[in-house]
mmCIF file of C-alpha atoms and ligand atoms in Angstrom:
data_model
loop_
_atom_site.group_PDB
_atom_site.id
_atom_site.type_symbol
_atom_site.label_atom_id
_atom_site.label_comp_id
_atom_site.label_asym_id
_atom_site.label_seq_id
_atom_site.Cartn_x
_atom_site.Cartn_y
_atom_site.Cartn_z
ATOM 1 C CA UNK A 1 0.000 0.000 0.000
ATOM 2 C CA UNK A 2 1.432 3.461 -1.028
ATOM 3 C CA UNK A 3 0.295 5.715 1.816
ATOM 4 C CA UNK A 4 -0.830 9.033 0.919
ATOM 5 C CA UNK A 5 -2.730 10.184 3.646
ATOM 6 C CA UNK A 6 -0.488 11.910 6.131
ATOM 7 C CA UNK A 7 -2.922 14.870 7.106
ATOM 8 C CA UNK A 8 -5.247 12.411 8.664
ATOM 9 C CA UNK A 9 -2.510 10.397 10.417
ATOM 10 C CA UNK A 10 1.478 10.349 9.803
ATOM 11 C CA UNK A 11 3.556 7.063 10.359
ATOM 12 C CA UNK A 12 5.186 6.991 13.848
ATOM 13 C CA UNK A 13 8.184 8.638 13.894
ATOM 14 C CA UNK A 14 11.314 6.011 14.919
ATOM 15 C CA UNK A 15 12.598 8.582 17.195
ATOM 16 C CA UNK A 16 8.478 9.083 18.759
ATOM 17 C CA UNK A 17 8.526 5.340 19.077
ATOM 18 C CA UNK A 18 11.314 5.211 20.793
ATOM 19 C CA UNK A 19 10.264 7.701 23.556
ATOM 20 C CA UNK A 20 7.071 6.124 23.826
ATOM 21 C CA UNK A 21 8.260 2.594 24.308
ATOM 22 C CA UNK A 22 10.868 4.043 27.125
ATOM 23 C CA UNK A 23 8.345 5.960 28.353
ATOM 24 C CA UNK A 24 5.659 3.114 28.588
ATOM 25 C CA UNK A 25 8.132 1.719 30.862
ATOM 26 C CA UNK A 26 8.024 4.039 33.254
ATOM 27 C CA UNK A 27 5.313 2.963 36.266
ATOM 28 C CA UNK A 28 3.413 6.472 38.432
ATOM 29 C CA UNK A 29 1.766 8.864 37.698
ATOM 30 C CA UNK A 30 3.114 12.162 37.008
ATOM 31 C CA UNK A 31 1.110 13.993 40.694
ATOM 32 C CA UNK A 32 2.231 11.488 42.690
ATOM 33 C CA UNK A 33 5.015 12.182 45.178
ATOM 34 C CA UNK A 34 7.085 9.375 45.392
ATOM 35 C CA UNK A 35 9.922 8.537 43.270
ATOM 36 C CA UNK A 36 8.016 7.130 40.475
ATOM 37 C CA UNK A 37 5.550 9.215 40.248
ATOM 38 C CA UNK A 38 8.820 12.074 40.380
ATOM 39 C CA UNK A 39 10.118 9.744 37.201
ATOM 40 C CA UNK A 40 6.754 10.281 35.909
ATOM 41 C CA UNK A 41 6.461 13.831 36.699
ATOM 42 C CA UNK A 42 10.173 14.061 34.861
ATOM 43 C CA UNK A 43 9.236 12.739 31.480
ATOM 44 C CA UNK A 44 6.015 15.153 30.941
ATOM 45 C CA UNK A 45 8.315 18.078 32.131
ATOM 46 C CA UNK A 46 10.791 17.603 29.901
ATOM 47 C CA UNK A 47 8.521 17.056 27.121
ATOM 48 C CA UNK A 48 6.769 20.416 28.286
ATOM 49 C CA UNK A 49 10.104 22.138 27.779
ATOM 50 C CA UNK A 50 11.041 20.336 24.342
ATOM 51 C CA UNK A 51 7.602 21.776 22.730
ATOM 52 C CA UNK A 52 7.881 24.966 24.445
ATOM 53 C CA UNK A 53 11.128 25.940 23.179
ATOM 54 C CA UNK A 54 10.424 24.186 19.826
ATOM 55 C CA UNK A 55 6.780 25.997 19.316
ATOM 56 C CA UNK A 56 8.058 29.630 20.785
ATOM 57 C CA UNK A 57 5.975 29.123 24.345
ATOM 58 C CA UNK A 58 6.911 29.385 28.340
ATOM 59 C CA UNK A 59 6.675 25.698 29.441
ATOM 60 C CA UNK A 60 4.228 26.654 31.974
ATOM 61 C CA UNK A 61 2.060 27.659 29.154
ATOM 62 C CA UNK A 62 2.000 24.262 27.574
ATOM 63 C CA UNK A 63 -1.319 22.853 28.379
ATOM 64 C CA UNK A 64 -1.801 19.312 27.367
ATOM 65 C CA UNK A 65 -4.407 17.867 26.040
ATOM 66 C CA UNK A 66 -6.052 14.439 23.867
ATOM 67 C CA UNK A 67 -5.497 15.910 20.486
ATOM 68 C CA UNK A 68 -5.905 18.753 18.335
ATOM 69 C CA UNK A 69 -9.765 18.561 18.624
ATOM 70 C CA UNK A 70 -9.783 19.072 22.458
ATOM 71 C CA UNK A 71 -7.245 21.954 22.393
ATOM 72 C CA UNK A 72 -8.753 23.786 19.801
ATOM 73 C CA UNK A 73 -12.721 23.306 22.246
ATOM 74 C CA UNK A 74 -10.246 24.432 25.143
ATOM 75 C CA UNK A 75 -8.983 27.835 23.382
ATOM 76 C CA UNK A 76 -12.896 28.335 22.520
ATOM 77 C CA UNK A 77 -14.369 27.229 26.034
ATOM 78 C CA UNK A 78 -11.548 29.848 27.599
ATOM 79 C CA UNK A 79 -11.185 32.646 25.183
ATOM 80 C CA UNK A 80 -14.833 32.975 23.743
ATOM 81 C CA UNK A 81 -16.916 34.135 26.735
ATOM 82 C CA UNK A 82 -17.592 37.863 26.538
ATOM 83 C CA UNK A 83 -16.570 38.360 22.957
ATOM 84 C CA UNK A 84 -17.566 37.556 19.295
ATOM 85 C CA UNK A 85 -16.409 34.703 17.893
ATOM 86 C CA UNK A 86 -15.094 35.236 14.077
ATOM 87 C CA UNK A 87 -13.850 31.747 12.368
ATOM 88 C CA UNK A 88 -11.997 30.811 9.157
ATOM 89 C CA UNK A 89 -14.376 29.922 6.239
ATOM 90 C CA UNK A 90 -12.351 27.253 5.634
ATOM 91 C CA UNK A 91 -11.170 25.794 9.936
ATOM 92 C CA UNK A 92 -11.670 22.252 10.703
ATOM 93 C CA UNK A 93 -14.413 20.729 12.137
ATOM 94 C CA UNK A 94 -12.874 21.351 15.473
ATOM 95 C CA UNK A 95 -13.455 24.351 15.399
ATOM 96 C CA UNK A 96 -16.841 25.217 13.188
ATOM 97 C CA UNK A 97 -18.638 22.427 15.726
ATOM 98 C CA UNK A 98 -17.842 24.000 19.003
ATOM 99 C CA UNK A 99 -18.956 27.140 17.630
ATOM 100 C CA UNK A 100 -21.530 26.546 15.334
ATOM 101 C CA UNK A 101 -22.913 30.128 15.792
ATOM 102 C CA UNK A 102 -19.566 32.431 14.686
ATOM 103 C CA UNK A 103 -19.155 34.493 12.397
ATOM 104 C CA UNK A 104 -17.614 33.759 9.241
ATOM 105 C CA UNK A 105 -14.696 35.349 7.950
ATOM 106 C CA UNK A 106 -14.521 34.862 4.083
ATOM 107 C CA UNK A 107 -11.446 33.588 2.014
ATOM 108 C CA UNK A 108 -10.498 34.353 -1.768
ATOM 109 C CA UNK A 109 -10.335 32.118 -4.473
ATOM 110 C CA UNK A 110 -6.764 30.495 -3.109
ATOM 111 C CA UNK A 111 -8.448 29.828 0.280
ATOM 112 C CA UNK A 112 -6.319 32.843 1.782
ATOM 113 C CA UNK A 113 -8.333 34.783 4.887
ATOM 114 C CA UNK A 114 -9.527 38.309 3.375
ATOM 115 C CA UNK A 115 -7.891 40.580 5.789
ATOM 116 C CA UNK A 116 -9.478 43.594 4.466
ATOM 117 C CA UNK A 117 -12.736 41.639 5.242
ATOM 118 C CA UNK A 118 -11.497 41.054 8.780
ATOM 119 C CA UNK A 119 -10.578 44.598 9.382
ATOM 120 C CA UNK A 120 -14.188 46.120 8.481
ATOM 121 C CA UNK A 121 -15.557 43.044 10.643
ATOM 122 C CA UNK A 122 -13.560 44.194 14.014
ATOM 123 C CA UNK A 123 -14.172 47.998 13.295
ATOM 124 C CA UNK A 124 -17.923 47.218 14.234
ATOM 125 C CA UNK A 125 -18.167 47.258 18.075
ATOM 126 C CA UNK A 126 -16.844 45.236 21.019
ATOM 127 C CA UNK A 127 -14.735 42.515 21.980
ATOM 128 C CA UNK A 128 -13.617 39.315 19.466
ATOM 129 C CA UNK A 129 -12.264 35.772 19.296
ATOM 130 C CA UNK A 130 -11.064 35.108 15.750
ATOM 131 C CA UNK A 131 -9.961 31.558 15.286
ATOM 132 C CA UNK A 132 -7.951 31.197 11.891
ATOM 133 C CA UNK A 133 -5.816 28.167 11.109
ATOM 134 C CA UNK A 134 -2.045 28.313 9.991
ATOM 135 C CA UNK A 135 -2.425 25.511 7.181
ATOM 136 C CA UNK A 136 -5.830 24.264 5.974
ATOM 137 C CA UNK A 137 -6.035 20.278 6.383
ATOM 138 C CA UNK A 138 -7.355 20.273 2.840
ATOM 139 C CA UNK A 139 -5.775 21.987 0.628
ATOM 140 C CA UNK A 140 -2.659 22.724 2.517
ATOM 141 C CA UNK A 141 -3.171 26.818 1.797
ATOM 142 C CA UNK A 142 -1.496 28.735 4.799
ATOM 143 C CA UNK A 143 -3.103 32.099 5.785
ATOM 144 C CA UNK A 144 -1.275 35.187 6.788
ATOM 145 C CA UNK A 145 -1.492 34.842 10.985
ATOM 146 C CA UNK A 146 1.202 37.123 11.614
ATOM 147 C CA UNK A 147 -0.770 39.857 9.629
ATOM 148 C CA UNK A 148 -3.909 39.190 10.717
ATOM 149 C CA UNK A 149 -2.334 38.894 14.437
ATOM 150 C CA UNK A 150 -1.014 42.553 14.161
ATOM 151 C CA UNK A 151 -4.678 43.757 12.876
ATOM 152 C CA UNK A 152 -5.945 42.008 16.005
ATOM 153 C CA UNK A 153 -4.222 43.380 18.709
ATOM 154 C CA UNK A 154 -4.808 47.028 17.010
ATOM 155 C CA UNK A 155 -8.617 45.801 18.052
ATOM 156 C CA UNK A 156 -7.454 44.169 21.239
ATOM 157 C CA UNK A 157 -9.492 40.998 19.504
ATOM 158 C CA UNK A 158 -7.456 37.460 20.686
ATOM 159 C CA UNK A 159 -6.669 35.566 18.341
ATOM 160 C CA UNK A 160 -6.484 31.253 18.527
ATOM 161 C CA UNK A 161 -4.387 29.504 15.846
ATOM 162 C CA UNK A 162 -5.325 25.750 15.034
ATOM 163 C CA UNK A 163 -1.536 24.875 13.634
ATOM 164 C CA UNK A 164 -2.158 21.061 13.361
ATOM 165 C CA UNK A 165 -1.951 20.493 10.522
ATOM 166 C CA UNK A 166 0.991 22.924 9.629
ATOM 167 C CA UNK A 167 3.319 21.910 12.826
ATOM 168 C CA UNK A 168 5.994 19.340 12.138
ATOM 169 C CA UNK A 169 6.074 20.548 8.108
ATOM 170 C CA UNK A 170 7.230 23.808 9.018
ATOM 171 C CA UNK A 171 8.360 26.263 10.929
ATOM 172 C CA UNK A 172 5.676 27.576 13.849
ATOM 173 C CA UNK A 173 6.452 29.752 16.740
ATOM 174 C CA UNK A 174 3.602 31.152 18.953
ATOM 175 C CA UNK A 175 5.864 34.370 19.849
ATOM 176 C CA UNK A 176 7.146 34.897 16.876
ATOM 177 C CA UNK A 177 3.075 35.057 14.965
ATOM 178 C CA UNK A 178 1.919 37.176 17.986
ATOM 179 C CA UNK A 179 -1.091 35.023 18.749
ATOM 180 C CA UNK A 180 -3.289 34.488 22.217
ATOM 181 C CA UNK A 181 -2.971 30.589 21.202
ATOM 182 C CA UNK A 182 -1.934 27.438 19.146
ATOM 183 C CA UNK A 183 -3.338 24.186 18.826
ATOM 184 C CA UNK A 184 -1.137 20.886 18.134
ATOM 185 C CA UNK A 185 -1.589 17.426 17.630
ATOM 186 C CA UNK A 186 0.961 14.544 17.941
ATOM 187 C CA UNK A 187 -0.297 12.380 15.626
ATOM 188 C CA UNK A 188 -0.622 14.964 12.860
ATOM 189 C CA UNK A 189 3.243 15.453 13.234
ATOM 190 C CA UNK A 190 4.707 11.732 13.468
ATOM 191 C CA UNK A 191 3.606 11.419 17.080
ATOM 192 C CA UNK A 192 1.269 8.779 18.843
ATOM 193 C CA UNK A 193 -2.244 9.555 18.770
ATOM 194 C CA UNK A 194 -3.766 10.610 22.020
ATOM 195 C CA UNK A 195 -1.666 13.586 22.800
ATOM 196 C CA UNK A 196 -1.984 17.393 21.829
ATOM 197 C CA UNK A 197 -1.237 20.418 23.298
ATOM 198 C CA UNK A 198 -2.721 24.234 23.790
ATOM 199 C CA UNK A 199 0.107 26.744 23.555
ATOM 200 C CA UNK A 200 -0.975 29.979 25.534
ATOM 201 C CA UNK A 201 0.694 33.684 24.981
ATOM 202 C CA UNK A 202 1.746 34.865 28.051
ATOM 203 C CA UNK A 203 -1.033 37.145 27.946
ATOM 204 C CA UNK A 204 -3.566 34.363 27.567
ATOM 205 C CA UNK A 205 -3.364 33.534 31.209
ATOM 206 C CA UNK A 206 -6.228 36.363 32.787
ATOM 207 C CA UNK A 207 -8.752 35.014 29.799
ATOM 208 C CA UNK A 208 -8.208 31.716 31.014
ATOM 209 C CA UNK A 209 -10.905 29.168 31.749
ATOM 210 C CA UNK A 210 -10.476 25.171 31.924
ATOM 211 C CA UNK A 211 -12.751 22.948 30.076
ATOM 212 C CA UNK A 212 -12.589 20.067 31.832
ATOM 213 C CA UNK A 213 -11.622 20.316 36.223
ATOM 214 C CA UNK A 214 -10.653 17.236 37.174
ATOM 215 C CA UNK A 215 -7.814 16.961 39.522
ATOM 216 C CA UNK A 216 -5.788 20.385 39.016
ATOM 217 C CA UNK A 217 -3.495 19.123 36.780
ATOM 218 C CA UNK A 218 -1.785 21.440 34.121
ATOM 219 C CA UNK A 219 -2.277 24.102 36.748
ATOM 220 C CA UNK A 220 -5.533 23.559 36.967
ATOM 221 C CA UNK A 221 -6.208 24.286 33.511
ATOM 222 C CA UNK A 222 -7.054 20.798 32.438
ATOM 223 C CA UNK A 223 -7.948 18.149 34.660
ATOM 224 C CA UNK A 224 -7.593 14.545 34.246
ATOM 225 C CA UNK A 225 -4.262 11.987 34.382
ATOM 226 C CA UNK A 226 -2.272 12.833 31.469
ATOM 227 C CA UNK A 227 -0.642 10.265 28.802
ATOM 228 C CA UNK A 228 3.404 10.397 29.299
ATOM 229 C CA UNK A 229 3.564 8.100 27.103
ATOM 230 C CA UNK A 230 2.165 9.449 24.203
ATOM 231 C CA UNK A 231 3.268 13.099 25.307
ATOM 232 C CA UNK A 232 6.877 11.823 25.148
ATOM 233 C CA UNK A 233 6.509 10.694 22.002
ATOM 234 C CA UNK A 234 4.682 13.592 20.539
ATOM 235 C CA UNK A 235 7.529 15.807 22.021
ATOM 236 C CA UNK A 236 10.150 13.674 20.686
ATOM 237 C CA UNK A 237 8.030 13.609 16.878
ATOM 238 C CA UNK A 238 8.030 17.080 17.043
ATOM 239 C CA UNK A 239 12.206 17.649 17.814
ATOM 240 C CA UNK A 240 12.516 16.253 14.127
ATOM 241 C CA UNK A 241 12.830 18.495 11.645
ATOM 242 C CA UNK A 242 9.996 19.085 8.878
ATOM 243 C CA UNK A 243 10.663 16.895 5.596
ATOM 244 C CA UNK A 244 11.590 18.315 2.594
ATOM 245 C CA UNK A 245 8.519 17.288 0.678
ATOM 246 C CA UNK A 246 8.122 19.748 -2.102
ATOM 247 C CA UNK A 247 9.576 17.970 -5.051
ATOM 248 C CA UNK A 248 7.446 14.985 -4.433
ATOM 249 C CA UNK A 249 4.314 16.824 -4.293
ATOM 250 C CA UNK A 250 5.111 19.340 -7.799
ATOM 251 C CA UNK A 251 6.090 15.247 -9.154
ATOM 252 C CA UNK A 252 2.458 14.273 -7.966
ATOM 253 C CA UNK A 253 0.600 17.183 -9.379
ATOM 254 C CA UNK A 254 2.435 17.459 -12.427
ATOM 255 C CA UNK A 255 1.407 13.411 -13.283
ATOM 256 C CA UNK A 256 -1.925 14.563 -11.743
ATOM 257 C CA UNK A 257 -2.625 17.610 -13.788
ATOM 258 C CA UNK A 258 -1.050 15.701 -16.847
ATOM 259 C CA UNK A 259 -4.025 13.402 -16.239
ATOM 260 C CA UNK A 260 -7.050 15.599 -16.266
ATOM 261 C CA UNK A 261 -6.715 16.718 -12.674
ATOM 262 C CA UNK A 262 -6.866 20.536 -11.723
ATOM 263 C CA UNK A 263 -4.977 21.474 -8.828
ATOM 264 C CA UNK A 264 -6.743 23.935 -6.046
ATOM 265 C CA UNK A 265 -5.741 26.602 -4.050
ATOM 266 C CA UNK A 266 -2.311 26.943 -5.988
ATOM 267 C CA UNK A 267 -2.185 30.450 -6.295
ATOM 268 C CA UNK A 268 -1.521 31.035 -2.408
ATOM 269 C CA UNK A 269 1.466 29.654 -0.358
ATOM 270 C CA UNK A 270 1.097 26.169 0.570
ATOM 271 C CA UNK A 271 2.107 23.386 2.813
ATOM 272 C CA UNK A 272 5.016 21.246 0.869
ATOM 273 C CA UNK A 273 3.322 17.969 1.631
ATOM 274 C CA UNK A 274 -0.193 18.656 0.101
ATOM 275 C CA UNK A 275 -2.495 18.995 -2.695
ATOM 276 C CA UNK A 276 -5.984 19.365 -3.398
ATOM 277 C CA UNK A 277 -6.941 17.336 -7.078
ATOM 278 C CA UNK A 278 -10.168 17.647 -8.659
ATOM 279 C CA UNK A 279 -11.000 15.600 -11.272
ATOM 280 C CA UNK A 280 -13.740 17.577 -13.133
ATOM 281 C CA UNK A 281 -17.398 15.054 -13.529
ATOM 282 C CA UNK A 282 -15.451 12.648 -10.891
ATOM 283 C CA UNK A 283 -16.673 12.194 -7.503
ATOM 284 C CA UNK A 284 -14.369 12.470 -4.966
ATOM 285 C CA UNK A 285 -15.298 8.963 -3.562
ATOM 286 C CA UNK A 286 -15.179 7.005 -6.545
ATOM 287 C CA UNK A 287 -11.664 8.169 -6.810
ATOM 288 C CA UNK A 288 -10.992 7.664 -3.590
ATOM 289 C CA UNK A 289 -11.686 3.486 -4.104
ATOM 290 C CA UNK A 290 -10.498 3.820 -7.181
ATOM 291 C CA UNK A 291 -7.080 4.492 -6.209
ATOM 292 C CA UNK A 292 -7.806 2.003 -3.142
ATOM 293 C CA UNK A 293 -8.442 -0.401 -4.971
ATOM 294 C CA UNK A 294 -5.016 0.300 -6.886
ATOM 295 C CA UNK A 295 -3.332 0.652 -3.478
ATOM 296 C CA UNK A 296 -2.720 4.093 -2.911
ATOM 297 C CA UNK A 297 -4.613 5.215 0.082
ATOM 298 C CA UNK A 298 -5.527 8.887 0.358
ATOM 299 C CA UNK A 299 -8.782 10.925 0.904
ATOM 300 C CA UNK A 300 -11.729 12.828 -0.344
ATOM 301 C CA UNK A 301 -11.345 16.214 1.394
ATOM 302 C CA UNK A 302 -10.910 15.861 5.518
ATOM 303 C CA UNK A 303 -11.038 12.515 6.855
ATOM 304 C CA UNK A 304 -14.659 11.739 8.636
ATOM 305 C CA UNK A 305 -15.518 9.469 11.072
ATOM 306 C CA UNK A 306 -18.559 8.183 9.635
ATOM 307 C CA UNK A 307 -16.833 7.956 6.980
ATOM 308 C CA UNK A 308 -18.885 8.974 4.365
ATOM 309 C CA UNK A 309 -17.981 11.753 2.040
ATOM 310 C CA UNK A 310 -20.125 15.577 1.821
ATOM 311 C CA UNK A 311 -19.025 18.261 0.087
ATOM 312 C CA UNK A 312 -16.043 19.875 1.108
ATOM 313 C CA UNK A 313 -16.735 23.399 2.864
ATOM 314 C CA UNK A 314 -13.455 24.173 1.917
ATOM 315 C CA UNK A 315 -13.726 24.022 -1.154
ATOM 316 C CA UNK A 316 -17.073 25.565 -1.451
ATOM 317 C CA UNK A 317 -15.746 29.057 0.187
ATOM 318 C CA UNK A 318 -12.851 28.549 -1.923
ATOM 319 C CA UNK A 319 -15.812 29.160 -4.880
ATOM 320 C CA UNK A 320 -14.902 25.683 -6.272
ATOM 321 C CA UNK A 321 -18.359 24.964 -7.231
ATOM 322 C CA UNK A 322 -19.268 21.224 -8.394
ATOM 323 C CA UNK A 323 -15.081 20.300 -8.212
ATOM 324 C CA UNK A 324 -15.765 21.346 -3.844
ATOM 325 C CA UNK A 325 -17.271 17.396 -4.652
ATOM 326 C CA UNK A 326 -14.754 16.040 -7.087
ATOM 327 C CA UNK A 327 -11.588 16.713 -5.242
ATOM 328 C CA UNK A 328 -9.253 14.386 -3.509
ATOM 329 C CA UNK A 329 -6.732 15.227 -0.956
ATOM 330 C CA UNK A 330 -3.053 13.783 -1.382
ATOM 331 C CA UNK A 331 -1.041 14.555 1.559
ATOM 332 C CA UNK A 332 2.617 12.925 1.917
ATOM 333 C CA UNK A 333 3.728 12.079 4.949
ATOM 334 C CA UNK A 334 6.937 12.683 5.989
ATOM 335 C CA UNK A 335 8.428 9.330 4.901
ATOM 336 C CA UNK A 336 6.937 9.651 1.384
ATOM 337 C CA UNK A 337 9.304 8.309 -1.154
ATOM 338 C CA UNK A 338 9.633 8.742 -5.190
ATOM 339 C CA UNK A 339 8.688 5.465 -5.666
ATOM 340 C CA UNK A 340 5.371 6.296 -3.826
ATOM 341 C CA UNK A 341 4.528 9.031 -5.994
ATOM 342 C CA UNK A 342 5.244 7.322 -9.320
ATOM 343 C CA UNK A 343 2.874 4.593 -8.018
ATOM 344 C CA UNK A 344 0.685 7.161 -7.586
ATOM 345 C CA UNK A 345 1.257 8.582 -10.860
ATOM 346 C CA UNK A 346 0.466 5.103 -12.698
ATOM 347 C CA UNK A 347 -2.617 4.905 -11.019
ATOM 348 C CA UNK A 348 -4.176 8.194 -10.787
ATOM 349 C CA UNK A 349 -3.628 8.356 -14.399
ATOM 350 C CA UNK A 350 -5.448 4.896 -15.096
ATOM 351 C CA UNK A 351 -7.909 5.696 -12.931
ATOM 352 C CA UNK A 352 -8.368 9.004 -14.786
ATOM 353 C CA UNK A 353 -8.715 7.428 -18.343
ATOM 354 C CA UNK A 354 -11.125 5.145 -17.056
ATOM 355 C CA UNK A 355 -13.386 7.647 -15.426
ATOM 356 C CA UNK A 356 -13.211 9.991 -17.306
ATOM 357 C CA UNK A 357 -14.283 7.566 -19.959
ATOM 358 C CA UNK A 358 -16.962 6.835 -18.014
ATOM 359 C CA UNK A 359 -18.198 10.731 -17.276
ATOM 360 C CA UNK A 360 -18.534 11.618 -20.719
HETATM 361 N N1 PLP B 1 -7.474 20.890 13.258
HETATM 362 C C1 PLP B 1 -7.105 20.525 12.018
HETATM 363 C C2 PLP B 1 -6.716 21.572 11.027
HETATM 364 C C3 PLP B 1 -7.110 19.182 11.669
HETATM 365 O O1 PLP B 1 -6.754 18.813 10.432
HETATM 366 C C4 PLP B 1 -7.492 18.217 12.631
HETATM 367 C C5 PLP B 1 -7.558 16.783 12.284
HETATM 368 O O2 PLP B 1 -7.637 16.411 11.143
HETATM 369 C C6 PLP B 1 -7.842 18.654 13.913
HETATM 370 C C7 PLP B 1 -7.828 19.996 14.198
HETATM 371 C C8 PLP B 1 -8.222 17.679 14.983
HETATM 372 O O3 PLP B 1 -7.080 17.082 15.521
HETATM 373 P P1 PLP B 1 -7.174 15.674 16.322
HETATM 374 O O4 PLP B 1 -7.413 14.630 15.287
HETATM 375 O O5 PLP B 1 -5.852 15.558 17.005
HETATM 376 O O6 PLP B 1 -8.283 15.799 17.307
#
């Protein structure tokens, strides 16, 4: 199977294995006094410190979590009282669901946040959230945070940053883009699933509220036992620098493109490892077993746990029109090799041919 799916889940990283396995090893839990539960306490510290310094955050303002989708309902549960809420056209699911009622801040024809948009939206009165991702899971289209981070704070607006998808494949540093807060996810990045974190400006701490109570850990901002385990392999995934991707992917879309495929989003700046392909007439799920069936497993838009496939709302603010339904997503993980996309290449252009054949 040629894997070509790494937005939804990359492989394990050797070096996050590693840490995990040692880490498994080690018995107590990380509030307990005694020496194992010190050990304990010594593994999640030091992983607190590795993603601090690597993500531009105080390690006391690392607040673990399950996953991306947790941290991102943790920046909303602790930021959003009081204030607007102003979301991405095109965030995750994470986000639209645990604020279903936002407002919706529109994005051009690349996917790329309209700033001028989000300017005349925060001169109107009062306090704001705005949630904007770094990358988009779909089409891999990074938005301008640091800009729209400066236009915030001119409106004293926060401003929450889901970077899952775009941690891991590039450079990300909470100081640095002047956010309130960052969301990351150790699976998305090489890690073990079950581990995330919520990165907090120093600032962030007065808005603070936890979601969940629990026991006081994280300083009391999220309760419950947490996984040192999987948080010393996420912290160890993460140390690893970001693959140099970007060849393979222009390979994939060229063979793609040189197959009937038109490639979205490609006039902003992207994420190396991804690429949105729609196949005009073709829906996105028959492609998706069609190149199953050949062995190359990617997906139609962001993966869903029901798995069935709706129209991408991406896409669809994106004005994409009938291709927001005809487009798959290739994302290389960070172990992608040539021979991967050439496999890919043989049989996204059979598939093509055939249903293309088919559509007309
Ligand atoms: N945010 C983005 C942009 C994502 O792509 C995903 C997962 O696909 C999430 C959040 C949710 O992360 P997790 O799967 O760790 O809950």
């Amino acid at each position: 199977m040629t894997y070509l799916d790494g937005n939804a889940a990359e492989p394990l990283r050797p070096a996050a294995r590693a840490a995990l396995l040692a880490a498994l090893e080690q018995v107590g839990n990380p509030s307990s006094v005694h020496a194992p539960g010190r050990a304990a306490r010594r593994l999640l510290e030091e992983a607190r410190e590795s993603l601090a310094a690597g993500f531009g955050a105080r390690p006391a303002d690392v607040v673990f979590t399950s996953g991306g989708t947790e941290a991102d309902a943790l920046a909303l549960h602790a930021f959003a009282p009081g204030r607007r809420v102003i979301i991405g056209a095109t965030e995750h699911e994470a986000i639209r669901a645990a604020v279903p009622d936002a407002e919706i801040l529109p994005v051009d024809r690349s996917g790329v946040a309209d700033l001028a948009a989000l300017q005349a939206m925060l001169e109107a009165n009062g306090p704001v959230l705005l949630a904007l991702m770094l990358a988009n899971n779909e089409t891999g289209v990074l938005h301008p945070i640091a800009e729209a981070a400066r236009i915030c704070r001119r409106f004293g607006a926060l401003l929450h940053v889901d970077a899952v998808q775009a941690a891991g494949r590039m450079p990300v540093d909470l100081s640095a883009l002047g956010a309130t807060s960052l969301a990351l996810s150790s699976h998305k990045l090489g890690g073990p699933t079950g581990a995330g974190a919520l990165l907090l400006a120093p600032e962030a701490a007065q808005h603070f509220r936890p979601l969940i109570e629990g026991g006081g850990q994280e300083r009391g901002r999220r309760g419950g036992t947490p996984s040192v385990a999987a948080i010393a392999g996420f912290a160890a995934a993460a140390r690893d620098a970001p693959p140099a991707l970007k060849p393979l992917r222009d390979e994939a879309e060229q063979a793609a493109c040189a197959a009937g495929a038109i490639v979205l989003g490609t006039g902003a700046p992207r994420l190396d490892n991804t690429t949105s392909l729609a196949l005009p007439s073709v829906k996105a799920e028959t492609q998706v077993i069609a190149l199953d069936l050949a062995g190359v497993a990617v997906s139609a838009g962001a993966a869903c746990s029901s798995g069935k496939v709706a129209e991408s709302h991406v896409l669809k603010a994106m004005g994409a029109g009938a291709l927001a339904g005809q487009a798959i997503r290739v994302s290389l993980p960070w172990n992608a090799t040539i021979a991967d996309v050439r496999h890919f290449a043989s049989a996204y252009a059979e598939m093509a041919a055939r249903l293309l054949r088919v559509a007309a």
